[in-house]
Amino acid sequence: MASPCSHRHSPQHLEPNVQLTLLRQKAELANAVKQREVLESAISTKGPAVQDGSAKPSLPFFNQQLTLNGLAPLQATSIEVLQINVGKVCNQTCSHCHVDAGPDRRENMSRETAEAIIDVLAATEIPTLDITGGAPEMNPHFRWIVEQASALGRRVIDRCNLTILMANGFKDLPEFLAKHNVQVVASLPCYLEENCDSQRGDGVFRRSIEALRRLNSLGYGVPGSGRTLSLVYNPIGPALPPDQSKLETTYRDELKSRYDIVFTELHTITNLPISRFLDELLQSNKYEEYMQTLVDHFNPQTVGGVMCRTMLSVDWQGRLFDCDFNQMLDMPLSDDRPTHIQDFDEQLLSNRMIQTGRHCFGCTAGSGSSCQGAVITHTT
């Protein structure tokens, strides 16, 4: 069977990224409220028509599916990862981006908020700081945050788009990351240039390969080096990721044979129907079909391992959310829990009830999806 990364795409999909963000286009879906309205009014592509055949039955709500499987309510169990989104400024405008990040955005985390985050780390034993964006490295306080978290002995993750490492003003970043033993989690949706560029923009693949070679030269991804390089695959289009372990083997073989590149592990992540990917689904008339796919492939075995149960998300303003996806949909924490990093209370936040919506089917479909890749991994 052909790899999901081995097919070619038709010309109309080759340059989807030469565009402004939804916000700068003044598109309706730049508004989180509008996105939630679309998601919560989803209709099914299956089932009998209602009365005159003009309507279709609704898809289940996520909480209904949890209840049906005896898994409600969804509740956090701890805070193992503090994930901070330091802004929406990015040097790329990727077609699938749930943040709607891009060069035309201006939102960036302030030093005051960054200091509050470091204060929380210093006052707790939260083991991991996960830094994302945008291109998180473009935040003016990125290096300070890394230095402070590293000095506290925390595991630091940089969610990197790779091309930023080749940009003027950032070319010394690989050495900086290596100095502080930062784990690099790098987006590479395909090992084929055309497919990667179709999602991330012209020339992105070539610059990504150059960045990976730089990281390899510093020991990243090299067995025994202690420097972790995780690659991230997400489908190019409305489909679920394939088996993570099998795709990792293919990535290893292809990247080694084609470019002499090595890496530590591969994460497969499902595209959630949020922001630009939601817009793409609607524009291509694939939205209902994709939502039905997510619902049909709901896997109750994934629920125990979804990332929101052990993660807390912080936005560029310091507001708290269950996950980065809820953050982009502007779904605040439930109940009377603290809503800002300056009011952080580990006891209250560690066992909170998690806010859910239909987008959550994306994290529980098939093998599941989290910031650490598939929730359930298969080795056969």
CSV table of C-alpha atoms in Angstrom, one decimal:
chain,number,residue,atom,x,y,z
A,1,MET,CA,0.0,0.0,0.0
A,2,ALA,CA,1.3,3.5,-0.9
A,3,SER,CA,2.3,5.8,2.0
A,4,PRO,CA,0.0,8.7,2.7
A,5,CYS,CA,2.9,10.9,1.9
A,6,SER,CA,3.7,9.3,-1.5
A,7,HIS,CA,0.9,10.6,-3.7
A,8,ARG,CA,0.9,13.8,-5.7
A,9,HIS,CA,-1.6,16.6,-5.5
A,10,SER,CA,-3.5,18.3,-8.3
A,11,PRO,CA,-2.2,21.8,-9.3
A,12,GLN,CA,-5.1,23.7,-7.6
A,13,HIS,CA,-3.6,22.6,-4.2
A,14,LEU,CA,0.0,23.6,-4.9
A,15,GLU,CA,-0.1,27.2,-3.5
A,16,PRO,CA,-2.7,27.5,-0.8
A,17,ASN,CA,-0.4,29.5,1.5
A,18,VAL,CA,0.1,32.6,-0.6
A,19,GLN,CA,-2.6,34.4,1.4
A,20,LEU,CA,-3.3,36.6,4.4
A,21,THR,CA,-4.5,35.0,7.6
A,22,LEU,CA,-8.2,34.8,8.2
A,23,LEU,CA,-8.1,37.7,10.5
A,24,ARG,CA,-6.4,40.0,7.9
A,25,GLN,CA,-8.9,38.8,5.3
A,26,LYS,CA,-11.7,39.8,7.7
A,27,ALA,CA,-13.1,36.4,7.2
A,28,GLU,CA,-16.1,35.2,9.4
A,29,LEU,CA,-14.1,32.3,10.7
A,30,ALA,CA,-11.5,34.5,12.2
A,31,ASN,CA,-14.1,34.9,15.0
A,32,ALA,CA,-14.0,32.0,17.5
A,33,VAL,CA,-17.7,32.4,18.2
A,34,LYS,CA,-18.4,31.7,14.6
A,35,GLN,CA,-16.2,28.7,14.6
A,36,ARG,CA,-18.0,27.3,17.6
A,37,GLU,CA,-21.4,27.9,15.9
A,38,VAL,CA,-20.3,25.9,12.9
A,39,LEU,CA,-19.0,23.1,15.0
A,40,GLU,CA,-22.0,22.8,17.3
A,41,SER,CA,-24.5,23.0,14.5
A,42,ALA,CA,-22.9,20.1,12.6
A,43,ILE,CA,-25.2,17.8,10.7
A,44,SER,CA,-24.6,14.2,9.8
A,45,THR,CA,-24.0,12.8,6.3
A,46,LYS,CA,-25.6,9.6,7.4
A,47,GLY,CA,-29.0,8.4,8.6
A,48,PRO,CA,-32.6,8.9,7.3
A,49,ALA,CA,-33.8,12.3,6.2
A,50,VAL,CA,-36.2,14.1,8.4
A,51,GLN,CA,-39.8,14.5,7.2
A,52,ASP,CA,-39.5,16.0,3.7
A,53,GLY,CA,-35.9,14.9,3.3
A,54,SER,CA,-34.6,18.5,3.6
A,55,ALA,CA,-32.7,17.9,6.8
A,56,LYS,CA,-30.2,15.4,8.2
A,57,PRO,CA,-29.8,14.2,11.8
A,58,SER,CA,-27.3,16.0,13.9
A,59,LEU,CA,-24.0,14.5,14.8
A,60,PRO,CA,-23.7,13.6,18.5
A,61,PHE,CA,-22.2,16.1,20.9
A,62,PHE,CA,-18.9,14.9,22.3
A,63,ASN,CA,-20.2,14.7,25.8
A,64,GLN,CA,-23.1,12.5,24.6
A,65,GLN,CA,-20.5,10.1,23.1
A,66,LEU,CA,-18.6,10.0,26.4
A,67,THR,CA,-21.8,9.3,28.3
A,68,LEU,CA,-22.8,6.6,25.9
A,69,ASN,CA,-19.4,4.9,26.6
A,70,GLY,CA,-19.5,5.4,30.3
A,71,LEU,CA,-16.6,7.9,30.2
A,72,ALA,CA,-18.3,11.2,31.3
A,73,PRO,CA,-17.4,13.6,32.6
A,74,LEU,CA,-14.0,14.2,31.2
A,75,GLN,CA,-11.7,15.4,34.0
A,76,ALA,CA,-8.1,16.5,34.4
A,77,THR,CA,-5.9,14.3,36.6
A,78,SER,CA,-2.7,16.4,37.0
A,79,ILE,CA,-0.6,19.1,35.3
A,80,GLU,CA,2.4,17.3,33.8
A,81,VAL,CA,2.8,19.9,31.0
A,82,LEU,CA,2.4,23.6,31.0
A,83,GLN,CA,1.9,24.5,27.4
A,84,ILE,CA,2.3,28.2,26.5
A,85,ASN,CA,1.3,29.8,23.3
A,86,VAL,CA,3.6,32.8,23.1
A,87,GLY,CA,1.9,34.5,20.2
A,88,LYS,CA,0.5,34.3,16.7
A,89,VAL,CA,3.4,35.8,14.8
A,90,CYS,CA,4.8,33.4,12.3
A,91,ASN,CA,7.0,33.4,9.2
A,92,GLN,CA,4.6,31.0,7.5
A,93,THR,CA,0.9,30.8,6.7
A,94,CYS,CA,0.1,27.1,6.6
A,95,SER,CA,-3.2,25.9,5.2
A,96,HIS,CA,-4.0,23.7,8.2
A,97,CYS,CA,-3.1,26.2,11.0
A,98,HIS,CA,-5.5,26.1,13.9
A,99,VAL,CA,-3.9,29.3,15.3
A,100,ASP,CA,-4.4,31.3,12.1
A,101,ALA,CA,-0.8,32.4,12.6
A,102,GLY,CA,1.2,34.3,10.1
A,103,PRO,CA,3.5,37.2,9.3
A,104,ASP,CA,0.6,39.6,9.4
A,105,ARG,CA,-0.3,38.9,13.0
A,106,ARG,CA,0.9,41.0,15.9
A,107,GLU,CA,-0.1,39.2,19.1
A,108,ASN,CA,2.9,38.4,21.3
A,109,MET,CA,3.2,37.4,25.0
A,110,SER,CA,4.6,40.2,27.2
A,111,ARG,CA,7.5,39.9,29.5
A,112,GLU,CA,5.2,40.4,32.5
A,113,THR,CA,3.1,37.3,31.4
A,114,ALA,CA,6.3,35.3,30.7
A,115,GLU,CA,7.6,36.2,34.2
A,116,ALA,CA,4.3,35.0,35.7
A,117,ILE,CA,4.7,31.6,33.9
A,118,ILE,CA,8.3,31.2,35.2
A,119,ASP,CA,7.0,32.1,38.7
A,120,VAL,CA,4.5,29.2,38.4
A,121,LEU,CA,7.2,26.8,37.4
A,122,ALA,CA,9.4,27.9,40.3
A,123,ALA,CA,6.6,27.4,42.8
A,124,THR,CA,5.5,24.0,41.5
A,125,GLU,CA,7.0,20.7,40.3
A,126,ILE,CA,5.4,20.8,36.8
A,127,PRO,CA,8.1,18.9,34.9
A,128,THR,CA,7.6,20.2,31.3
A,129,LEU,CA,7.3,23.6,29.7
A,130,ASP,CA,5.9,23.2,26.1
A,131,ILE,CA,6.4,26.4,24.0
A,132,THR,CA,4.3,26.9,20.9
A,133,GLY,CA,3.0,29.7,18.7
A,134,GLY,CA,3.0,30.9,15.8
A,135,ALA,CA,6.6,30.5,15.5
A,136,PRO,CA,7.4,30.7,19.2
A,137,GLU,CA,11.0,31.7,18.5
A,138,MET,CA,9.7,35.1,17.1
A,139,ASN,CA,8.5,36.2,20.5
A,140,PRO,CA,11.1,38.6,21.9
A,141,HIS,CA,11.1,36.8,25.2
A,142,PHE,CA,11.5,33.3,23.9
A,143,ARG,CA,15.2,32.9,24.8
A,144,TRP,CA,14.7,34.3,28.2
A,145,ILE,CA,11.8,31.9,28.9
A,146,VAL,CA,14.0,29.0,27.7
A,147,GLU,CA,16.9,30.1,29.9
A,148,GLN,CA,14.8,30.5,33.0
A,149,ALA,CA,12.9,27.2,32.6
A,150,SER,CA,16.1,25.3,31.8
A,151,ALA,CA,17.8,26.8,34.9
A,152,LEU,CA,14.8,25.4,37.0
A,153,GLY,CA,15.7,22.0,35.6
A,154,ARG,CA,12.5,21.6,33.6
A,155,ARG,CA,12.1,19.8,30.3
A,156,VAL,CA,11.6,22.4,27.6
A,157,ILE,CA,9.9,21.7,24.3
A,158,ASP,CA,10.2,24.1,21.3
A,159,ARG,CA,7.4,23.5,18.7
A,160,CYS,CA,9.4,24.6,15.7
A,161,ASN,CA,8.4,25.0,12.1
A,162,LEU,CA,12.1,24.5,11.1
A,163,THR,CA,12.2,27.3,8.5
A,164,ILE,CA,12.6,29.9,11.3
A,165,LEU,CA,16.0,28.4,12.0
A,166,MET,CA,17.1,29.5,8.6
A,167,ALA,CA,15.7,33.0,8.8
A,168,ASN,CA,17.9,36.1,9.2
A,169,GLY,CA,18.2,37.0,12.9
A,170,PHE,CA,17.5,33.4,14.0
A,171,LYS,CA,20.3,31.4,12.4
A,172,ASP,CA,22.0,30.9,15.8
A,173,LEU,CA,18.9,29.3,17.3
A,174,PRO,CA,20.0,25.7,16.7
A,175,GLU,CA,23.1,26.3,18.9
A,176,PHE,CA,21.0,28.1,21.5
A,177,LEU,CA,18.5,25.2,21.7
A,178,ALA,CA,21.3,22.7,21.9
A,179,LYS,CA,23.0,24.6,24.7
A,180,HIS,CA,19.9,24.4,26.8
A,181,ASN,CA,19.1,20.8,25.7
A,182,VAL,CA,15.7,21.9,24.4
A,183,GLN,CA,13.6,19.2,22.8
A,184,VAL,CA,12.7,20.2,19.3
A,185,VAL,CA,9.3,19.1,18.0
A,186,ALA,CA,9.4,20.0,14.3
A,187,SER,CA,6.7,20.1,11.7
A,188,LEU,CA,7.4,18.0,8.6
A,189,PRO,CA,4.1,16.9,7.1
A,190,CYS,CA,5.7,14.9,4.3
A,191,TYR,CA,9.1,13.6,3.1
A,192,LEU,CA,8.2,14.7,-0.4
A,193,GLU,CA,8.8,18.3,-1.4
A,194,GLU,CA,5.7,18.9,-3.4
A,195,ASN,CA,3.3,17.6,-0.7
A,196,CYS,CA,5.0,19.5,2.1
A,197,ASP,CA,5.0,22.7,0.2
A,198,SER,CA,1.4,22.3,-0.8
A,199,GLN,CA,0.5,22.6,2.9
A,200,ARG,CA,3.2,24.9,4.2
A,201,GLY,CA,4.2,27.1,1.3
A,202,ASP,CA,6.6,27.2,-1.6
A,203,GLY,CA,10.2,26.5,-0.6
A,204,VAL,CA,9.4,25.4,2.9
A,205,PHE,CA,10.5,21.8,2.4
A,206,ARG,CA,13.9,22.8,1.1
A,207,ARG,CA,14.6,25.1,4.0
A,208,SER,CA,13.2,22.5,6.4
A,209,ILE,CA,15.7,19.9,5.2
A,210,GLU,CA,18.5,22.5,5.6
A,211,ALA,CA,17.4,23.1,9.2
A,212,LEU,CA,17.2,19.4,10.0
A,213,ARG,CA,20.8,19.0,8.7
A,214,ARG,CA,21.9,21.8,11.0
A,215,LEU,CA,20.1,20.1,14.0
A,216,ASN,CA,21.6,16.7,13.1
A,217,SER,CA,25.1,18.3,13.0
A,218,LEU,CA,24.5,19.4,16.7
A,219,GLY,CA,23.5,15.9,17.7
A,220,TYR,CA,19.7,16.4,17.5
A,221,GLY,CA,18.1,13.1,16.5
A,222,VAL,CA,21.4,11.2,16.7
A,223,PRO,CA,21.1,8.1,18.9
A,224,GLY,CA,23.0,8.5,22.2
A,225,SER,CA,23.3,12.3,22.0
A,226,GLY,CA,20.5,13.0,24.5
A,227,ARG,CA,19.1,15.7,22.1
A,228,THR,CA,15.6,14.8,21.1
A,229,LEU,CA,14.3,15.7,17.6
A,230,SER,CA,10.7,14.8,17.1
A,231,LEU,CA,9.1,15.2,13.7
A,232,VAL,CA,5.3,15.9,13.3
A,233,TYR,CA,3.2,14.5,10.6
A,234,ASN,CA,-0.4,15.7,10.0
A,235,PRO,CA,-2.5,14.6,7.0
A,236,ILE,CA,-2.5,16.7,3.8
A,237,GLY,CA,-6.3,17.0,3.6
A,238,PRO,CA,-9.4,15.6,5.3
A,239,ALA,CA,-8.1,12.2,6.5
A,240,LEU,CA,-7.0,10.5,9.7
A,241,PRO,CA,-3.3,9.9,10.2
A,242,PRO,CA,-2.1,6.4,9.4
A,243,ASP,CA,-0.5,4.0,11.9
A,244,GLN,CA,2.2,6.0,13.7
A,245,SER,CA,4.8,3.3,14.1
A,246,LYS,CA,4.6,2.2,10.5
A,247,LEU,CA,4.8,5.7,9.1
A,248,GLU,CA,7.8,6.4,11.4
A,249,THR,CA,9.6,3.5,9.7
A,250,THR,CA,8.8,5.0,6.3
A,251,TYR,CA,10.0,8.5,7.4
A,252,ARG,CA,13.2,7.0,8.7
A,253,ASP,CA,13.9,5.1,5.5
A,254,GLU,CA,13.0,8.0,3.2
A,255,LEU,CA,14.7,10.8,5.0
A,256,LYS,CA,17.9,8.7,5.5
A,257,SER,CA,18.1,7.6,1.9
A,258,ARG,CA,17.1,10.9,0.3
A,259,TYR,CA,18.8,13.4,2.6
A,260,ASP,CA,20.9,11.5,5.2
A,261,ILE,CA,18.7,12.9,8.0
A,262,VAL,CA,18.0,11.1,11.3
A,263,PHE,CA,15.4,11.9,14.0
A,264,THR,CA,14.3,10.5,17.3
A,265,GLU,CA,10.6,9.8,16.9
A,266,LEU,CA,7.6,10.7,14.7
A,267,HIS,CA,4.3,12.1,16.1
A,268,THR,CA,1.1,11.8,14.0
A,269,ILE,CA,-1.4,14.5,14.7
A,270,THR,CA,-5.0,14.7,13.4
A,271,ASN,CA,-6.0,18.0,11.8
A,272,LEU,CA,-8.8,19.5,14.0
A,273,PRO,CA,-11.6,21.4,12.3
A,274,ILE,CA,-10.6,24.8,13.6
A,275,SER,CA,-9.7,28.1,12.0
A,276,ARG,CA,-7.9,27.7,8.6
A,277,PHE,CA,-8.5,24.0,8.3
A,278,LEU,CA,-12.1,24.5,9.1
A,279,ASP,CA,-12.3,27.1,6.4
A,280,GLU,CA,-10.6,24.8,4.0
A,281,LEU,CA,-13.1,22.0,4.7
A,282,LEU,CA,-16.0,24.4,4.2
A,283,GLN,CA,-14.6,25.8,1.0
A,284,SER,CA,-14.0,22.3,-0.5
A,285,ASN,CA,-17.4,21.0,0.7
A,286,LYS,CA,-15.6,18.4,2.8
A,287,TYR,CA,-16.7,19.6,6.2
A,288,GLU,CA,-19.7,17.3,6.8
A,289,GLU,CA,-17.8,14.3,5.5
A,290,TYR,CA,-14.8,14.9,7.7
A,291,MET,CA,-16.9,15.4,10.8
A,292,GLN,CA,-18.7,12.2,10.1
A,293,THR,CA,-15.3,10.4,9.7
A,294,LEU,CA,-14.2,11.7,13.1
A,295,VAL,CA,-17.4,10.6,14.8
A,296,ASP,CA,-17.4,7.2,13.1
A,297,HIS,CA,-13.8,6.5,14.2
A,298,PHE,CA,-14.4,7.6,17.9
A,299,ASN,CA,-12.2,5.3,19.9
A,300,PRO,CA,-13.2,5.1,23.6
A,301,GLN,CA,-9.7,3.6,24.4
A,302,THR,CA,-8.1,7.0,23.6
A,303,VAL,CA,-10.1,9.0,26.1
A,304,GLY,CA,-7.9,8.1,29.1
A,305,GLY,CA,-4.8,9.5,27.3
A,306,VAL,CA,-6.0,12.7,25.7
A,307,MET,CA,-3.6,15.5,26.4
A,308,CYS,CA,-6.0,17.9,28.2
A,309,ARG,CA,-6.1,15.5,31.2
A,310,THR,CA,-2.5,16.2,32.1
A,311,MET,CA,-1.9,19.6,30.4
A,312,LEU,CA,-2.8,23.2,31.0
A,313,SER,CA,-2.7,25.7,28.2
A,314,VAL,CA,-1.8,29.4,28.6
A,315,ASP,CA,-2.4,31.9,25.8
A,316,TRP,CA,-0.3,34.9,24.9
A,317,GLN,CA,-2.3,37.1,27.3
A,318,GLY,CA,-1.9,34.7,30.2
A,319,ARG,CA,-5.4,33.2,30.1
A,320,LEU,CA,-5.8,29.6,31.0
A,321,PHE,CA,-7.5,26.8,28.9
A,322,ASP,CA,-7.8,23.1,28.8
A,323,CYS,CA,-5.8,22.8,25.6
A,324,ASP,CA,-4.5,24.8,22.7
A,325,PHE,CA,-7.5,23.9,20.6
A,326,ASN,CA,-10.0,25.2,23.3
A,327,GLN,CA,-7.7,28.3,23.5
A,328,MET,CA,-8.2,29.0,19.8
A,329,LEU,CA,-12.0,28.5,20.1
A,330,ASP,CA,-12.0,30.8,23.1
A,331,MET,CA,-13.5,28.2,25.4
A,332,PRO,CA,-12.4,29.2,29.0
A,333,LEU,CA,-12.1,26.8,31.9
A,334,SER,CA,-15.2,25.5,33.5
A,335,ASP,CA,-16.6,26.1,36.9
A,336,ASP,CA,-15.0,28.6,39.2
A,337,ARG,CA,-11.4,27.7,38.3
A,338,PRO,CA,-8.7,30.4,38.0
A,339,THR,CA,-8.7,31.9,34.5
A,340,HIS,CA,-5.3,33.6,34.4
A,341,ILE,CA,-1.7,32.5,35.0
A,342,GLN,CA,-1.4,35.2,37.7
A,343,ASP,CA,-4.1,33.4,39.7
A,344,PHE,CA,-2.6,30.0,39.3
A,345,ASP,CA,-3.7,27.4,41.8
A,346,GLU,CA,-2.4,23.9,41.2
A,347,GLN,CA,-4.8,22.1,43.4
A,348,LEU,CA,-7.9,23.7,41.8
A,349,LEU,CA,-6.6,23.3,38.3
A,350,SER,CA,-5.3,19.7,38.5
A,351,ASN,CA,-8.7,18.1,38.9
A,352,ARG,CA,-10.9,20.5,36.8
A,353,MET,CA,-13.7,19.4,34.6
A,354,ILE,CA,-12.7,19.8,31.0
A,355,GLN,CA,-14.7,21.8,28.5
A,356,THR,CA,-15.5,19.8,25.4
A,357,GLY,CA,-17.0,20.4,21.9
A,358,ARG,CA,-17.4,18.5,18.7
A,359,HIS,CA,-13.8,19.4,17.8
A,360,CYS,CA,-12.8,16.9,20.5
A,361,PHE,CA,-13.7,14.0,18.2
A,362,GLY,CA,-10.4,14.9,16.4
A,363,CYS,CA,-8.4,13.9,19.5
A,364,THR,CA,-10.3,10.6,20.0
A,365,ALA,CA,-10.6,9.3,16.4
A,366,GLY,CA,-8.7,6.2,15.4
A,367,SER,CA,-5.5,6.0,17.4
A,368,GLY,CA,-6.2,9.3,19.0
A,369,SER,CA,-4.2,12.5,18.7
A,370,SER,CA,-2.2,14.6,21.1
A,371,CYS,CA,0.7,17.0,21.2
A,372,GLN,CA,2.8,13.8,21.8
A,373,GLY,CA,1.4,12.1,18.8
A,374,ALA,CA,-1.0,9.1,18.7
A,375,VAL,CA,-2.6,8.3,22.0
A,376,ILE,CA,-2.6,4.6,21.2
A,377,THR,CA,0.4,3.3,19.3
A,378,HIS,CA,0.5,0.1,17.2
A,379,THR,CA,3.6,-1.9,16.6
A,380,THR,CA,2.2,-4.5,14.2
